[in-house]
């Protein structure tokens, strides 16, 4: 199994040799094998266990197991307790989605610039592909769970569950079992417990065959994505006559997502017809698509610009539709971070006065860490639709902008080898949907 994990990490450029990485540790076979494998491969691992308090004594059993395991392996463990039920009541979201959101918030709280490794494996990926097919999907749905998403990596994504269990047996490592995974009372469990065993009767090498097909799906998705981006690059002059229908659909899907609209086949078909004939259609309340001469624009009522808000050093803050997470890193050691991670870290002692989150102001300038030159914030955001620019959070201190979402921190407040306390910034949509 170690060779498969090592090859997966290399193939998708997940981690650098010896890199510090956070393991999301549930105590189940997959996450235990991930922790042990990464440790044996020489990575600096630490772990976070999230207790969702959804299974009573079983949840507490899992927490106790993770504590004992990490103590025995000499791995630092952080435990987070989340109230999923209260979150469901406040937001109206399902238990599964609420648990996922709170879990990733907890993991990011401790990541501090490190990658987060989750234990999704090849079986999970196949289950997701089947689930997407049942619901209806495009080429992207066939690829299942992405190996890398933002700061999340999945080193086991090419490893079968049978290999994982054999690996744990060879290491004499125990694990806990979530009893809810053994009940066929939800779609995923029905697929795992009932559908896949029948498919394996037809093809005993099912997962091996799927792994080969998956590479084809990924290559196809990559090609289509590049062609769709190329089409978008020339679409300002109008979508060309005779462009490939599927590439056009993918490009239109990207346009919808950029404007906060979930793509669907009816919406995409409607936009394709609009490009051909011209006119105007309603996409959602207050948002319209307008087309003339095969040019397409999304227009709508501008969202109100949130008022400036003062921030404290640590904690979570909501500004408009954005969740801003501040995490303090004491005893900071710059040698444990790469350049990409440092873009989101500020030296607490270099800040001047209080921090404020606000919209950008006129032609204000910022010298981003590593750029070597100053640029106006307006120029940085030139690629953002004009009506959206004022919704991009800018964080400033008494001397001006120190952070721009999507670009990082100012050189003026960046961390150096003299930094002792750092502040990590993570900005995302409040209820950004997470992969399972």
Coordinates of C-alpha atoms in Angstrom, one line a residue, residues 30 119-131 144-145 156-165 188 191-193 196-197 200 206-208 210-211 214:
X30 CA -9.1 4.5 6.4
X119 CA -8.8 9.4 4.0
X120 CA -11.1 9.0 1.0
X121 CA -10.1 5.9 -0.9
X122 CA -10.7 4.3 -4.3
X123 CA -13.9 2.5 -3.1
X124 CA -15.3 5.9 -1.8
X125 CA -14.5 7.4 -5.2
X126 CA -16.3 4.6 -7.1
X127 CA -19.3 5.0 -4.8
X128 CA -19.4 8.7 -5.5
X129 CA -19.2 8.1 -9.3
X130 CA -22.2 5.6 -9.0
X131 CA -24.1 8.1 -6.8
X144 CA -15.8 11.0 -8.3
X145 CA -13.9 12.7 -5.5
X156 CA -5.5 7.1 -0.4
X157 CA -7.7 8.0 -3.4
X158 CA -5.9 5.4 -5.5
X159 CA -6.0 2.7 -2.8
X160 CA -8.7 0.0 -2.5
X161 CA -10.3 -0.6 0.9
X162 CA -9.1 -4.2 0.8
X163 CA -5.5 -3.0 0.6
X164 CA -6.1 -0.7 3.5
X165 CA -7.4 -3.5 5.8
X188 CA -24.5 5.8 -0.2
X191 CA -24.7 1.5 -3.0
X192 CA -21.9 0.3 -0.8
X193 CA -23.6 -2.6 0.8
X196 CA -21.3 -2.9 -5.4
X197 CA -21.2 -6.5 -4.2
X200 CA -18.3 -7.4 -8.3
X206 CA -14.3 -4.1 -10.7
X207 CA -12.1 -1.6 -8.8
X208 CA -9.0 -2.3 -10.9
X210 CA -12.6 1.5 -12.5
X211 CA -9.2 2.8 -11.7
X214 CA -11.0 6.9 -13.9

